[in-house]
Short mmCIF file of C-alpha atoms in Angstrom, two decimals:
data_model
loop_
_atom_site.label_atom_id
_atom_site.label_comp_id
_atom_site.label_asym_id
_atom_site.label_seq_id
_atom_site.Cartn_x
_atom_site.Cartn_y
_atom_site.Cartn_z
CA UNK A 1 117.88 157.48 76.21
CA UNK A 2 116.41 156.06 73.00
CA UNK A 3 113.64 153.61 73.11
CA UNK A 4 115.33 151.62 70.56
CA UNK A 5 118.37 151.16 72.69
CA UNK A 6 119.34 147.88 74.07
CA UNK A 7 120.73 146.97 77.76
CA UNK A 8 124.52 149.14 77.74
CA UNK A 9 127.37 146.64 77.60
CA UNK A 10 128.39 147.14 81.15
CA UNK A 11 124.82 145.89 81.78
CA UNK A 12 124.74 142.65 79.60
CA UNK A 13 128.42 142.14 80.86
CA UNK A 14 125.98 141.09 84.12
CA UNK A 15 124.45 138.28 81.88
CA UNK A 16 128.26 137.06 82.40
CA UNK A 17 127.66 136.49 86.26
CA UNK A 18 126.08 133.22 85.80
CA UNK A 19 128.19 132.04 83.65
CA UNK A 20 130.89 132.39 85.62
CA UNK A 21 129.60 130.93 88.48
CA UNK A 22 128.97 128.25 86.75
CA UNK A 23 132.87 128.00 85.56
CA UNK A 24 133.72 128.01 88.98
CA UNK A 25 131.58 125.20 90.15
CA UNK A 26 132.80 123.30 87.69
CA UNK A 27 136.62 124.17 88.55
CA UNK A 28 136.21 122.85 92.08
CA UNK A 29 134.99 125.62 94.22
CA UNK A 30 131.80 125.54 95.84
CA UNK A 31 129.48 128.49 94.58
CA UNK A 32 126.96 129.84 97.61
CA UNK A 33 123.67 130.09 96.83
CA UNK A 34 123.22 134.00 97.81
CA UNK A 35 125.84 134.11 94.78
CA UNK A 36 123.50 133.26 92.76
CA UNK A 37 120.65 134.95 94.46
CA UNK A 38 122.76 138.27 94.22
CA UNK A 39 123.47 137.76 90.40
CA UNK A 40 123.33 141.06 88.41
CA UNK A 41 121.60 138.54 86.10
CA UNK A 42 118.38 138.62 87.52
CA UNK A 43 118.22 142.21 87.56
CA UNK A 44 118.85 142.53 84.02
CA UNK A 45 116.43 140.33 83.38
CA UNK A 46 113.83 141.61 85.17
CA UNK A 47 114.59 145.27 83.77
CA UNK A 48 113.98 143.97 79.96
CA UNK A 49 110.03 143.03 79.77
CA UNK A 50 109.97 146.66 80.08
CA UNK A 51 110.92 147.74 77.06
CA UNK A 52 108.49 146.88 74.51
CA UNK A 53 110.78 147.59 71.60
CA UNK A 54 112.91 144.22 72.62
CA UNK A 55 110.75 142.01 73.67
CA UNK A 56 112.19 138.99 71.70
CA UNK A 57 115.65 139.85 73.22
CA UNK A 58 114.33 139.94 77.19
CA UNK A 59 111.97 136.62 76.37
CA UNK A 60 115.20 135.12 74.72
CA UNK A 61 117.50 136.48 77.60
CA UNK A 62 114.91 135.04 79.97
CA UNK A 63 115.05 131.61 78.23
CA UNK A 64 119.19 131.46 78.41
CA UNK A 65 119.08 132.47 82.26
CA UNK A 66 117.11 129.64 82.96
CA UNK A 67 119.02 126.97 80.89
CA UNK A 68 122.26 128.10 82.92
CA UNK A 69 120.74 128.10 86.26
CA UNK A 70 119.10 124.70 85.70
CA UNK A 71 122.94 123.48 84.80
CA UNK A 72 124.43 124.59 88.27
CA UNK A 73 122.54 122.14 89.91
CA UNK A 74 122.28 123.94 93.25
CA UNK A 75 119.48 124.11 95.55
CA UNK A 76 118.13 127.77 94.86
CA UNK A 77 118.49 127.49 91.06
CA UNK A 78 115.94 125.52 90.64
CA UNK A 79 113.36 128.71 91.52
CA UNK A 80 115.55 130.90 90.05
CA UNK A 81 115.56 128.82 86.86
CA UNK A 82 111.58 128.55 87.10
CA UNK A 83 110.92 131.99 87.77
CA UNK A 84 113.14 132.91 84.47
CA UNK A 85 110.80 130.50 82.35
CA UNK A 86 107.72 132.02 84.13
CA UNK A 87 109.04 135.59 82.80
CA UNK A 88 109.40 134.52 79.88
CA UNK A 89 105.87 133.00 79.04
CA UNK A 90 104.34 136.53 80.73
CA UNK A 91 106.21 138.19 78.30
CA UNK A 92 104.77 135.72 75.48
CA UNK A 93 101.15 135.93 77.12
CA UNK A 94 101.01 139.54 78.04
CA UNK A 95 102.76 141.60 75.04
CA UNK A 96 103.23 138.85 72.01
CA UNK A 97 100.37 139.65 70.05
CA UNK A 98 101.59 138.55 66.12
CA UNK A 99 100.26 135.83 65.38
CA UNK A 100 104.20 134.78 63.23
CA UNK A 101 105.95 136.66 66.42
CA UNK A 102 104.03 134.30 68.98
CA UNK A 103 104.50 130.74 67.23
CA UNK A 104 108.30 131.45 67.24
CA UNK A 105 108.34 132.69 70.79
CA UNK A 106 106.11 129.55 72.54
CA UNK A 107 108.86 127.49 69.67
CA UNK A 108 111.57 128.66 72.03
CA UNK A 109 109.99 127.96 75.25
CA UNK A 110 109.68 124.64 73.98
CA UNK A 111 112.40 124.18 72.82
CA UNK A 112 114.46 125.45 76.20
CA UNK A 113 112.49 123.48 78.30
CA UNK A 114 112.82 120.71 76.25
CA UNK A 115 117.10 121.11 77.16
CA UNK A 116 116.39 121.21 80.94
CA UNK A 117 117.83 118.59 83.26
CA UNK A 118 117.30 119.57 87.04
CA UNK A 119 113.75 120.81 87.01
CA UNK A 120 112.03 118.59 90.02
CA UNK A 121 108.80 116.89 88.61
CA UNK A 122 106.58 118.77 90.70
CA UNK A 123 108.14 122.13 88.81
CA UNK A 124 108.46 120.36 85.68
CA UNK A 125 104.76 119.13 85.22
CA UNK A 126 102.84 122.40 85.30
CA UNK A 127 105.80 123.88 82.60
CA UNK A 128 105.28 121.19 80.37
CA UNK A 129 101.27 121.44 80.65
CA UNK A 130 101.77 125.45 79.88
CA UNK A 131 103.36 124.96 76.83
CA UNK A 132 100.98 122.61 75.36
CA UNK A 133 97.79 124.97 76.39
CA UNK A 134 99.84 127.86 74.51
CA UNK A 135 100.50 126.10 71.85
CA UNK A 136 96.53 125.00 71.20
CA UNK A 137 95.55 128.72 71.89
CA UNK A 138 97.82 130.41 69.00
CA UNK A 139 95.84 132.04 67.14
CA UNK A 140 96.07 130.11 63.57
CA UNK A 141 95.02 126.58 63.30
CA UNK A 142 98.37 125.52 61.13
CA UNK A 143 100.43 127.54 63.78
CA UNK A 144 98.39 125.54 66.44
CA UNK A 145 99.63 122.10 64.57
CA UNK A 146 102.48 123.15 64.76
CA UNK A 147 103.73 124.24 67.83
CA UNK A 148 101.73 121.07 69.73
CA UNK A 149 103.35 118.37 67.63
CA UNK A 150 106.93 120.38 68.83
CA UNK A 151 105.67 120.01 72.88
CA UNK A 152 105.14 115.77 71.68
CA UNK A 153 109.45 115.99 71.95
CA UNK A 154 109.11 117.80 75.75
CA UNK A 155 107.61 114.29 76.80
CA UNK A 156 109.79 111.81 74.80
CA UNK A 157 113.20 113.87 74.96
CA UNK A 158 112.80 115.93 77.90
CA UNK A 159 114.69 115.39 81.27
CA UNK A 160 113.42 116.14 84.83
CA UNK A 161 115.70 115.52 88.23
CA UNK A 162 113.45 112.18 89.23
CA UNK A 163 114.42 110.70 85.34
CA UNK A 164 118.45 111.33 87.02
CA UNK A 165 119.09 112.85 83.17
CA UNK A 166 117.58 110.08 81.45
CA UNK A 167 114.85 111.37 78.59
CA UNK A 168 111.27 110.93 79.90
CA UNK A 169 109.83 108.48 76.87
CA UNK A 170 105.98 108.76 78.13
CA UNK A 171 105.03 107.38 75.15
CA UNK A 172 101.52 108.00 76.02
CA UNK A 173 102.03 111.86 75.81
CA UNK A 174 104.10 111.70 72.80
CA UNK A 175 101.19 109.98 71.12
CA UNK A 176 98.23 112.24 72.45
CA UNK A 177 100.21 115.50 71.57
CA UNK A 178 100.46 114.13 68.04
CA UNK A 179 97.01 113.12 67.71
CA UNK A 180 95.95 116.21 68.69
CA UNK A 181 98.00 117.96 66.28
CA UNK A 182 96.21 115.83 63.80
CA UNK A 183 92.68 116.79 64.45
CA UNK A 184 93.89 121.04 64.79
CA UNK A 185 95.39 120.02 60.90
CA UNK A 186 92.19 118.47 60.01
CA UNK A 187 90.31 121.82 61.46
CA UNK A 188 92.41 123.67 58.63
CA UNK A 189 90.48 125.05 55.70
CA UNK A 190 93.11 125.42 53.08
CA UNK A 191 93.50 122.12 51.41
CA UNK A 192 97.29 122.61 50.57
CA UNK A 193 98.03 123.95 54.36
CA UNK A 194 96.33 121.10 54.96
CA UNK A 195 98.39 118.48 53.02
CA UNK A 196 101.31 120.23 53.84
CA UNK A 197 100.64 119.83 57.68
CA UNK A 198 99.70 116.11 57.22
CA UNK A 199 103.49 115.66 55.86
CA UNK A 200 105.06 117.45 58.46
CA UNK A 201 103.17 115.15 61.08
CA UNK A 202 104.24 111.88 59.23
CA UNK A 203 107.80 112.97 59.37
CA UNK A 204 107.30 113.86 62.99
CA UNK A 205 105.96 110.43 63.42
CA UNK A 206 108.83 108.66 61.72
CA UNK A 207 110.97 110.60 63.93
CA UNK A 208 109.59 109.05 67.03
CA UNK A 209 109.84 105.92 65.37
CA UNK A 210 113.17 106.32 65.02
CA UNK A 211 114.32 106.93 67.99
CA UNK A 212 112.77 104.49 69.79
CA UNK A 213 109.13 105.58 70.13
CA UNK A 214 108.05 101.63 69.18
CA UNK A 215 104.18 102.44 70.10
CA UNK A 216 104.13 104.32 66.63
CA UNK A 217 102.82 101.60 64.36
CA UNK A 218 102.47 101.39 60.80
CA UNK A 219 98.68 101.34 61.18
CA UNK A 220 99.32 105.50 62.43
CA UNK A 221 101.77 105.51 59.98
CA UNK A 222 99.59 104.27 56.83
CA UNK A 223 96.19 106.61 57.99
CA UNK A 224 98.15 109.89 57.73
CA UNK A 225 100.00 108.16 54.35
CA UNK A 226 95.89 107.47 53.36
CA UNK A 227 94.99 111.57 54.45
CA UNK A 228 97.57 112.63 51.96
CA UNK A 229 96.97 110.38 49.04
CA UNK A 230 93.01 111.21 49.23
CA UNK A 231 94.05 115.15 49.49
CA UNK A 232 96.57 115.58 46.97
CA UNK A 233 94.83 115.67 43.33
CA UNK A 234 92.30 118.39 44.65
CA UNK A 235 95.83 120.48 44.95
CA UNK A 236 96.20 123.09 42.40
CA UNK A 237 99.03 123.05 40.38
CA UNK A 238 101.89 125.12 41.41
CA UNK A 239 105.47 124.99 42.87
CA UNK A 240 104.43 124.92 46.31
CA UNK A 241 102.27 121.86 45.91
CA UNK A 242 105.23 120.25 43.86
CA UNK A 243 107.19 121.20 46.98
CA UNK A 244 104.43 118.99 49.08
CA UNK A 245 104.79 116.33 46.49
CA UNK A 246 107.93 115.72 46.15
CA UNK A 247 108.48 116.27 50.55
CA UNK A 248 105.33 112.90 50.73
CA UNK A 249 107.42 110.95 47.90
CA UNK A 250 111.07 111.77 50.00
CA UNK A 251 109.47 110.59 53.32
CA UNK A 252 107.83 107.53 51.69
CA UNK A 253 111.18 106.26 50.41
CA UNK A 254 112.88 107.10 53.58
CA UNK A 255 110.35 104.79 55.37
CA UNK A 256 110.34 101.91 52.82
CA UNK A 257 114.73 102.11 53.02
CA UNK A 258 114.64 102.50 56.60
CA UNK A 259 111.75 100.17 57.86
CA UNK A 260 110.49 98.19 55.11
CA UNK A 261 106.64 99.82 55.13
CA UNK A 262 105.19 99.99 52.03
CA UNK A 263 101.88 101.81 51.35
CA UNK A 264 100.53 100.81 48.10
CA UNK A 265 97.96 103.02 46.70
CA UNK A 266 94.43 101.87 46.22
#
């Protein structure tokens, strides 16, 4: 067999199992739990860390598993559903070693996690601390920024079974995440990285503010505006940093049309 092959059809058909189950829940009939237990799933999945040549397709097959088991809501696929996401971040921590390869695999932990409903707090709190120490250890200071300013949606958006589906808005979190993704941009010793970063943050800000994040004030608001301003004519000229002007100038409009703040320069 080659190394570059993939799982044979008539294994992946497995991945199907789930799914199914699922489809039958929802049609009335009461799935067992050793049906799930039993699921040719979980052996596929735990065949595919082994082949190094598809990694992002076992840590993404991982990631799916556990999205479908946390939708079928009964009592052993909670574990099931954890142990997928644990497999997954092994895979990221054990055999990701590119530094591009790793910010888009902790991206969709994150994000997955993020879509989770019926993960118990006590399951759901040690996930959610995970990816915000992997995202500070990537190895790149903008990747860093980043991928913790993504974990700030985990605590506004994300859903546990004590929140009974309703987003988790700990404001609190949302804010520390994004201050800390503030200081990891500061860190950064490319000024347009830098400027660039400090853009991405304000819309990330806004964003919160727009959905209901009201602890995001125009005082945060006007100190990253202030960063920007005081960075961008040390830029050197070039379409990238016209990219990065013309982003700031966008976002500024949108925020003046949207909710009246106006930043007049000094």
């Amino acid at each position: 067999t080659s190394e570059y092959n993939i799982p044979s059809f008539a294994r992946l058909q497995s991945y199907g199992v789930v799914s199914g189950l699922l489809r039958t829940q929802g049609g009335g009939r009461k799935v067992g739990e050793e049906g799930l237990q039993d699921s040719a799933v979980h052996q596929l999945s735990t065949d595919c860390p082994g082949q190094s040549r598809i990694l992002g397709f076992g840590l993404r097959l991982f990631l799916q598993s556990s999205l479908i088991c946390d939708l079928m809501g009964i009592q052993t696929a909670e574990s099931i559903a954890y142990e997928f996401v644990s497999r997954a971040f092994a895979i990221y921590e054990e055999e990701v070693s590119d530094s591009k390869a790793q910010l888009v695999a902790i991206s969709l932990i994150i994000a997955t996690f993020e879509r989770t409903i019926n993960f118990s707090e006590e399951n759901h709190e040690p996930l959610r601390s995970q990816c915000l120490r992997a995202s500070s250890k990537l190895l790149k200071k903008p990747d860093q920024c980043r991928a913790v300013s993504l974990c700030a949606h985990i605590y506004w958006s994300g859903k546990n079974r004590e929140n009974e589906g309703s987003a988790m808005n700990e404001t609190k979190r949302v804010l520390d995440s994004m201050k800390k993704a503030v200081r990891i941009s500061n860190q950064c010793m490319e000024p347009s990285v830098q400027v660039q970063l400090f853009v991405e943050l304000l819309n990330k800000y806004i964003y919160f503010l727009d959905n209901g994040c009201t602890d995001v004030t125009q005082a945060m608001i006007s100190q990253l505006v202030g960063k920007i301003r005081d960075d961008m004519p040390g830029l050197e000229a070039s379409e990238a940093t016209n990219q990065i002007v013309q982003h700031f100038n966008s976002t500024l409009a949108y925020i003046k049309s949207k909710h009246g703040m106006e930043f007049p320069a000094s």
